[in-house]
Structures are given as structure tokens and as C-alpha cells.
Coordinates of C-alpha atoms in Angstrom, one line a residue:
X1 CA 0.0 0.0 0.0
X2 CA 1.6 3.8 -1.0
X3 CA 2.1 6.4 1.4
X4 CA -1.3 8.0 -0.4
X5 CA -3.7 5.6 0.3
X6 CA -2.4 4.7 3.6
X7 CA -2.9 8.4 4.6
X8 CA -6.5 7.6 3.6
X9 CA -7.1 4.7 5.2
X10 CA -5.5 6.6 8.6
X11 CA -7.9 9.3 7.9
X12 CA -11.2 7.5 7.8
X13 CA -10.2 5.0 10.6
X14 CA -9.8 8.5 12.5
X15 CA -13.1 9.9 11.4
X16 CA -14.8 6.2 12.5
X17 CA -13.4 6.7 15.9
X18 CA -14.4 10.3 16.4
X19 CA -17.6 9.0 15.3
X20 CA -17.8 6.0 18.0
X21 CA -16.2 8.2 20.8
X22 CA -19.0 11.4 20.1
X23 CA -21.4 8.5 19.8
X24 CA -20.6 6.9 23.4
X25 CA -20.6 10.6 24.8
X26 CA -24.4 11.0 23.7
X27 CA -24.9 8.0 24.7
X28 CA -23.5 9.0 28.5
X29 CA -25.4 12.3 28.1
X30 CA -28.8 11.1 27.4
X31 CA -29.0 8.1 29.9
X32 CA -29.8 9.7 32.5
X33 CA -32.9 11.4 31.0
X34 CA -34.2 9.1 29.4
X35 CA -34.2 6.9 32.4
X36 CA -36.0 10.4 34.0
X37 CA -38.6 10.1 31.2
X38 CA -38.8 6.4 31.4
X39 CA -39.6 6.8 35.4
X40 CA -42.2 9.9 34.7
X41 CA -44.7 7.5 33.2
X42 CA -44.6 5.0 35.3
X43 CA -47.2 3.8 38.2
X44 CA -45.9 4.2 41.8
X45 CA -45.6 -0.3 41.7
X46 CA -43.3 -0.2 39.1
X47 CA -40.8 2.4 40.0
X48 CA -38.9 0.6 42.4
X49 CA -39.5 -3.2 40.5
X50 CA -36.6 -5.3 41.0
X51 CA -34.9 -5.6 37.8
X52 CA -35.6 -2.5 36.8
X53 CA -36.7 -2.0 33.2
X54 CA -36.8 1.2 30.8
X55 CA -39.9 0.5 29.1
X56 CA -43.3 0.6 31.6
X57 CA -45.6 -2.2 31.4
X58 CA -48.8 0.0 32.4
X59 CA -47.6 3.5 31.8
X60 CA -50.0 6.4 32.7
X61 CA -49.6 10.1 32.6
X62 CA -50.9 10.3 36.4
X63 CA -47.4 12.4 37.4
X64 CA -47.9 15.1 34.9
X65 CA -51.7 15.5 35.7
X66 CA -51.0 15.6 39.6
X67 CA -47.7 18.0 39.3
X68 CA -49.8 20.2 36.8
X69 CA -53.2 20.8 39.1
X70 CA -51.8 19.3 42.3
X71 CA -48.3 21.4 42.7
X72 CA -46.8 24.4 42.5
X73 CA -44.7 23.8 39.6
X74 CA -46.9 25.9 37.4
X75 CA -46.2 29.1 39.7
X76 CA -42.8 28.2 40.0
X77 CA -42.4 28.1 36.3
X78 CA -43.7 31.1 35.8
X79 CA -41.8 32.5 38.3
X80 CA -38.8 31.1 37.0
X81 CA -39.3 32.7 33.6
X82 CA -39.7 36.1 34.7
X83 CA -36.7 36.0 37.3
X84 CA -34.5 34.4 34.6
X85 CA -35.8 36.8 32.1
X86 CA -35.2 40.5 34.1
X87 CA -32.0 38.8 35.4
X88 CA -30.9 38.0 32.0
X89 CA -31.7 41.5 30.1
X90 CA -30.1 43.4 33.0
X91 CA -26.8 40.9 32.7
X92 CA -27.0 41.7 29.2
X93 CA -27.2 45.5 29.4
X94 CA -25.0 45.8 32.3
X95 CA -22.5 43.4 31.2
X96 CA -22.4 44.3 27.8
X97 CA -22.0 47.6 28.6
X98 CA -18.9 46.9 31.0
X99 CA -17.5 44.9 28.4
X100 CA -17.5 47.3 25.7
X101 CA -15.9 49.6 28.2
X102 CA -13.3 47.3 29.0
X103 CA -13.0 46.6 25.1
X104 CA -12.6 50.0 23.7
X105 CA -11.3 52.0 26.7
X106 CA -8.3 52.0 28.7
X107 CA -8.2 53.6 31.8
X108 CA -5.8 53.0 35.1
X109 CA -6.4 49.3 36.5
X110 CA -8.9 48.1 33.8
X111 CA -7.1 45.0 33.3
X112 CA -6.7 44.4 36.8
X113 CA -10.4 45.5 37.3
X114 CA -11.7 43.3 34.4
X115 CA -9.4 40.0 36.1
X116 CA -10.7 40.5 39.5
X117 CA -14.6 40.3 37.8
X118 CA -14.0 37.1 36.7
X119 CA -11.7 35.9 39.9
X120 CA -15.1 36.9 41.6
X121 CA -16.4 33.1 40.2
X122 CA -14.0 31.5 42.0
X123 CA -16.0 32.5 45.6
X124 CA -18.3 29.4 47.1
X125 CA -22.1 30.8 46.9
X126 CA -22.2 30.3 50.7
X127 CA -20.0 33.3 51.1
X128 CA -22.4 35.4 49.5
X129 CA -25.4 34.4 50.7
X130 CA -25.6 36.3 53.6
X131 CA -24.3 39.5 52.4
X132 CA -26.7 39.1 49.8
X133 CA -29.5 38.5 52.4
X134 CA -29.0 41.5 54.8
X135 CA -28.4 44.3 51.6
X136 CA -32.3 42.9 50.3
X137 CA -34.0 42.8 53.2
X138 CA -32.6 46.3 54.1
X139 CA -34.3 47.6 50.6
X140 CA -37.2 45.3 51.5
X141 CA -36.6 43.0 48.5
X142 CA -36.6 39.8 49.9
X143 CA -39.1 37.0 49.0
X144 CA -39.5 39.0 45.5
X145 CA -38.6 38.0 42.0
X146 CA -36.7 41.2 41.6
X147 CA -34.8 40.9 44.7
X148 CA -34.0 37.1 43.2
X149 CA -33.5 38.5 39.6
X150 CA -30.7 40.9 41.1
X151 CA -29.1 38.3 43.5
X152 CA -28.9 35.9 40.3
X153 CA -26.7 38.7 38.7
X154 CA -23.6 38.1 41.0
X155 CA -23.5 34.5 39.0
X156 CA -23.8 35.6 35.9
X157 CA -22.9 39.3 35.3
X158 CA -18.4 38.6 35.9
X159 CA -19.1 36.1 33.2
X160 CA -20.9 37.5 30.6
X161 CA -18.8 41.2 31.4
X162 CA -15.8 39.1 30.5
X163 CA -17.5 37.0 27.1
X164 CA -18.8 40.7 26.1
X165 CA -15.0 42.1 26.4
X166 CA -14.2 39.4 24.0
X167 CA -16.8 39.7 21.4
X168 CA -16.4 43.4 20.9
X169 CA -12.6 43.2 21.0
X170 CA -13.4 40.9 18.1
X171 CA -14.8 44.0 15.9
X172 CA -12.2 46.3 14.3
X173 CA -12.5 49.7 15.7
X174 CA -11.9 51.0 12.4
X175 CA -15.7 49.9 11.6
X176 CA -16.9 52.1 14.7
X177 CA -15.1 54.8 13.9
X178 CA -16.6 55.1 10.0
X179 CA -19.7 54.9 11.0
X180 CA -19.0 58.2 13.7
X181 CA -17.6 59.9 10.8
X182 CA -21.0 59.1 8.7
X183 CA -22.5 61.1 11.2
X184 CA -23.9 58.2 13.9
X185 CA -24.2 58.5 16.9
X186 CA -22.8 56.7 19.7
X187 CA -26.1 55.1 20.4
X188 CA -26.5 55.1 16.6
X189 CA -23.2 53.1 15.5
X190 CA -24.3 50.8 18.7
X191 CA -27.8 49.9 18.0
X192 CA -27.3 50.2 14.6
X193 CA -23.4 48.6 13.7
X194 CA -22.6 46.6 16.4
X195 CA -24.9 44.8 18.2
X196 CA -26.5 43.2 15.0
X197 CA -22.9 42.1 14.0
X198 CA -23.1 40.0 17.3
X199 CA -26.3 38.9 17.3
X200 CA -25.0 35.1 18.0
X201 CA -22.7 36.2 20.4
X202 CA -25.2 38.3 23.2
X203 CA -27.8 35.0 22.3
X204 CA -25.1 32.6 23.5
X205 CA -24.4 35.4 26.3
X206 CA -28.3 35.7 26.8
X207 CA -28.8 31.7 27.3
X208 CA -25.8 31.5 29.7
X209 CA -27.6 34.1 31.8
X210 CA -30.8 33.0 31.7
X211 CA -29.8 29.1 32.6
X212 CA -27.9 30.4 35.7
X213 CA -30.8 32.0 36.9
X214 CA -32.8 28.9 36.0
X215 CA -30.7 26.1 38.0
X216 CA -29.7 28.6 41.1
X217 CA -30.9 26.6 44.1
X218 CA -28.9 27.7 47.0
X219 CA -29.3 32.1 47.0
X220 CA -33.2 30.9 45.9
X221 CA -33.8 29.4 49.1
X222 CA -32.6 31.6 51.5
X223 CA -34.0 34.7 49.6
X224 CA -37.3 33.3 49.2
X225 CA -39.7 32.5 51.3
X226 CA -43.7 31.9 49.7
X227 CA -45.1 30.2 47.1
X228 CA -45.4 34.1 45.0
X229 CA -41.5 33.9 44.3
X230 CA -40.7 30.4 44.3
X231 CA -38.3 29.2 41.7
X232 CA -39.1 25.6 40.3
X233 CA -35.6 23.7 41.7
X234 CA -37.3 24.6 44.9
X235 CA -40.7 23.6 44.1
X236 CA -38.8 20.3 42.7
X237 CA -37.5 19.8 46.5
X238 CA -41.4 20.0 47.3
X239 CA -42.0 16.3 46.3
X240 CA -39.8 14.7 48.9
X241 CA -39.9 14.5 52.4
X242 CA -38.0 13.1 55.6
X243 CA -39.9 10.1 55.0
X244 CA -40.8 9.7 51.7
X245 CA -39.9 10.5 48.1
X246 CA -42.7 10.1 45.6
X247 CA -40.3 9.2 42.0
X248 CA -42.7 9.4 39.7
X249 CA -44.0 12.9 40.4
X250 CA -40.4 13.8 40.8
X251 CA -39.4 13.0 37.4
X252 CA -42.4 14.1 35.9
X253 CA -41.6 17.6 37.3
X254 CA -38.3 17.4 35.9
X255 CA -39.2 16.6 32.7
X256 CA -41.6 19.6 32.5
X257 CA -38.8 21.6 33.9
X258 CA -36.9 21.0 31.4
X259 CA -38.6 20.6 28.4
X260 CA -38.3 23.9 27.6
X261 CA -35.3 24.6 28.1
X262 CA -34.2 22.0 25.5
X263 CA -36.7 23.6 23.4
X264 CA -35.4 27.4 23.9
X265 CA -32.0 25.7 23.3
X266 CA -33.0 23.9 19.7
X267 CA -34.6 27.0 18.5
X268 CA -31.0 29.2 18.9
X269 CA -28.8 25.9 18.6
X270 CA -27.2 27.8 15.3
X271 CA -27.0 31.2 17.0
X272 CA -25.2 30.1 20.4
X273 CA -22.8 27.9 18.7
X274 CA -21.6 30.8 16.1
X275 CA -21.8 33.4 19.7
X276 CA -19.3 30.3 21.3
X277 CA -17.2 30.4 17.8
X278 CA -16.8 34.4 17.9
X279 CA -15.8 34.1 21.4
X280 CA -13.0 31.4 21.1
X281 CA -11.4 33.2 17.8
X282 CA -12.0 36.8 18.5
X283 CA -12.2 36.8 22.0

């Protein structure tokens, strides 16, 4: 065999193995739903049957109906939304607007500045927590979804400050500077230049905001304290007790849970991968 076709053959026996390893990876990342789907519909008798099996013999959509009219999931959901969804656009505008200034501006300590931001992530959630807790309930914020909307913003906003530094680096100042000279404004040549040119960058931005929000347990539960501004992962903790865990319902909440997050997530699959691409070659 010449060096040619040998090349070849290496090359698809490499493209087969990528193929089996992504494949196994799937594979490792969809168990564990499916076995939450598979466990959804299934009657309290056959949840804990000994082998267990994927596929239910009697399965019945019981769960869903009793977390749908029996629960407070569909508060929580809501409540979910709109926290995620004011802590997400104020990310967005406050750490895009930090970023830009961090991008385009330099001024005494911005590096250091913009490096301590993200250094922030490194502190444990407990260390905040109580900080967090005294500052709202001196404003009287506490057990409200803005008071949790602007808590949620110490997870994301280092984060997507420092992704927002990196996209607008990624734009040649030369292209701000035309537009000034075409007679735009600085809102203008903002609204108007930049921020359509990264479109997929603030959705990949936007999505990372908004799933922080969504999976933050821990500042939830101490800031929160009635059903009126309830997050669903602690509406989730509602269907297990000291005593008892009740699966089915468990999963089935789970599964509504996040549904639509996949969903959200397929509909801007093409926009938050070219926002991650932008990032990792311009940033």
C-alpha cells in the first residue's frame, strides 16, 4: 500500500473513531434522561421493581396530571421565567456595557479591574449568601422576584462582562469609527453597527444568563420564602420528604422543567454555537 492511500485509510479510521467516541458521549449524556422520562410515566408499583426495566408495562400520565393541578410547579415556572428573564436582560445590558468599556477604553487598573470580575467566580455561593440576604431585606426585597432577579446577577454578570469584552474586541475599531464619521451617533453606531454584527454572540451570552438564573438553588432558598417567588428547583424539593420520596412525580416535574429549556435551546442551537465560535477566535 503507498504512502497516499495509507494516509487515507488513517484518515477514515480516524473519522470512525471520532464518530464511535461522540457517539458513546451521547450516549453518556442522554442516559440519565431518558431513564427520567422512562420513570415519569410509570405507576408508583413499578418504579422501584426489582430488575428495573426502561420501558413501563402499564404507563400512565398520572405524574404530569398531579404536578400540573396538584403542585406548585406551574407558579414556580412562571416564576422562573420572569426572574431568569429580568435577570438575564439586565446581565445583558450591564455586562455588555462593561465589556464594551473594557473593550474600547483603557483607563488606570482596567485590566486588573476586568481580572478581579471574573476571579469573583471562584468565591463558594455560601459566602455570599448572607451578604446578599441583609443588603435585600434592608431595601425590603426579599421573598421577591426582583430581589432574586438581582441576586442571580452576581453568578452571571463577571461572566458575561468578561464573554462581552471578548466579542467586541473581536470587531475592528476601524468599523466604529466610519460609522462616527458618517454622522452616527454613539447610540447610533451601537444599536445600529454593532450589536447586529453579534447577534450570536449576546444569544449565546443571553442563554448563559438565563440558565444560571434557572438552575440557582442555594441564594433561591434563602432569599425566598412563599409560594409568590418560588423558583421551580425549589418547588422540585417540594416532592420529597424526611420520609418519603414520591419518583414518579419527581421525574415528571423534571421533565416539564426542562422541556423547555431544551426547546429554547433547539430553537437558537445555530446562533449560540456561532456566539461560542466568535468568542474562542476573537475573544
Amino acid at each position: 500500500m503507498d504512502t497516499k492511500k495509507k494516509k487515507k485509510w488513517l484518515g477514515h479510521i480516524g473519522i470512525v473513531l471520532t464518530y464511535i467516541v461522540l457517539g458513546f458521549a451521547v450516549i453518556a449524556a442522554l442516559f440519565p434522561l431518558a431513564w427520567v422520562a422512562s420513570t415519569s410515566i410509570k405507576p408508583g408499583n413499578e418504579v422501584f421493581s426489582n430488575p428495573p426495566y426502561w420501558i413501563p408495562k402499564m404507563p400512565t400520565l398520572s405524574n404530569y396530571l398531579l404536578v400540573l393541578t396538584e403542585s406548585s410547579i406551574p407558579r414556580a415556572f412562571l416564576n422562573s421565567m420572569i426572574v431568569g428573564g429580568i435577570s438575564t436582560v439586565i446581565a445583558l445590558l450591564l455586562g455588555g456595557s462593561a465589556g464594551y468599556a473594557f473593550a474600547r477604553f483603557k483607563f488606570r487598573g482596567s485590566k486588573g479591574l476586568s481580572l478581579f470580575m471574573l476571579i469573583s467566580q471562584m468565591l463558594p455561593l455560601t459566602v455570599l449568601m448572607i451578604p446578599m440576604y441583609y443588603m435585600e431585606n434592608a431595601v425590603g426585597l426579599v421573598d421577591t422576584k426582583l430581589g432574586l432577579a438581582i441576586a442571580h446577577l452576581a453568578i452571571s454578570m463577571p461572566l458575561v462582562t468578561w464573554m462581552a469584552k471578548g466579542y467586541f474586541k473581536g470587531i475592528p475599531k476601524e468599523i466604529e469609527e466610519a460609522a462616527v464619521m458618517d454622522g452616527c451617533s454613539t447610540i447610533q453606531m451601537l444599536s445600529k453597527i454593532v450589536i447586529p454584527l453579534l447577534k450570536p454572540a449576546l444569544a449565546a451570552t443571553g442563554i448563559y444568563a438565563f440558565i444560571s438564573s434557572w438552575n440557582e438553588f442555594a441564594i433561591a432558598n434563602v432569599l425566598t420564602r412563599s409560594e409568590s417567588s418560588r423558583t421551580v428547583p425549589l418547588a422540585l424539593s417540594e416532592f420529597s420528604s424526611f420520609y418519603r420520596v414520591d419518583w414518579g412525580q419527581t421525574m415528571a416535574a423534571a421533565m416539564l422543567i426542562t422541556i423547555p429549556i431544551i426547546i429554547v435551546f433547539m430553537l437558537v442551537q445555530k446562533q449560540f454555537v456561532e456566539g461560542l465560535a466568535s468568542g474562542a477566535v476573537k475573544g
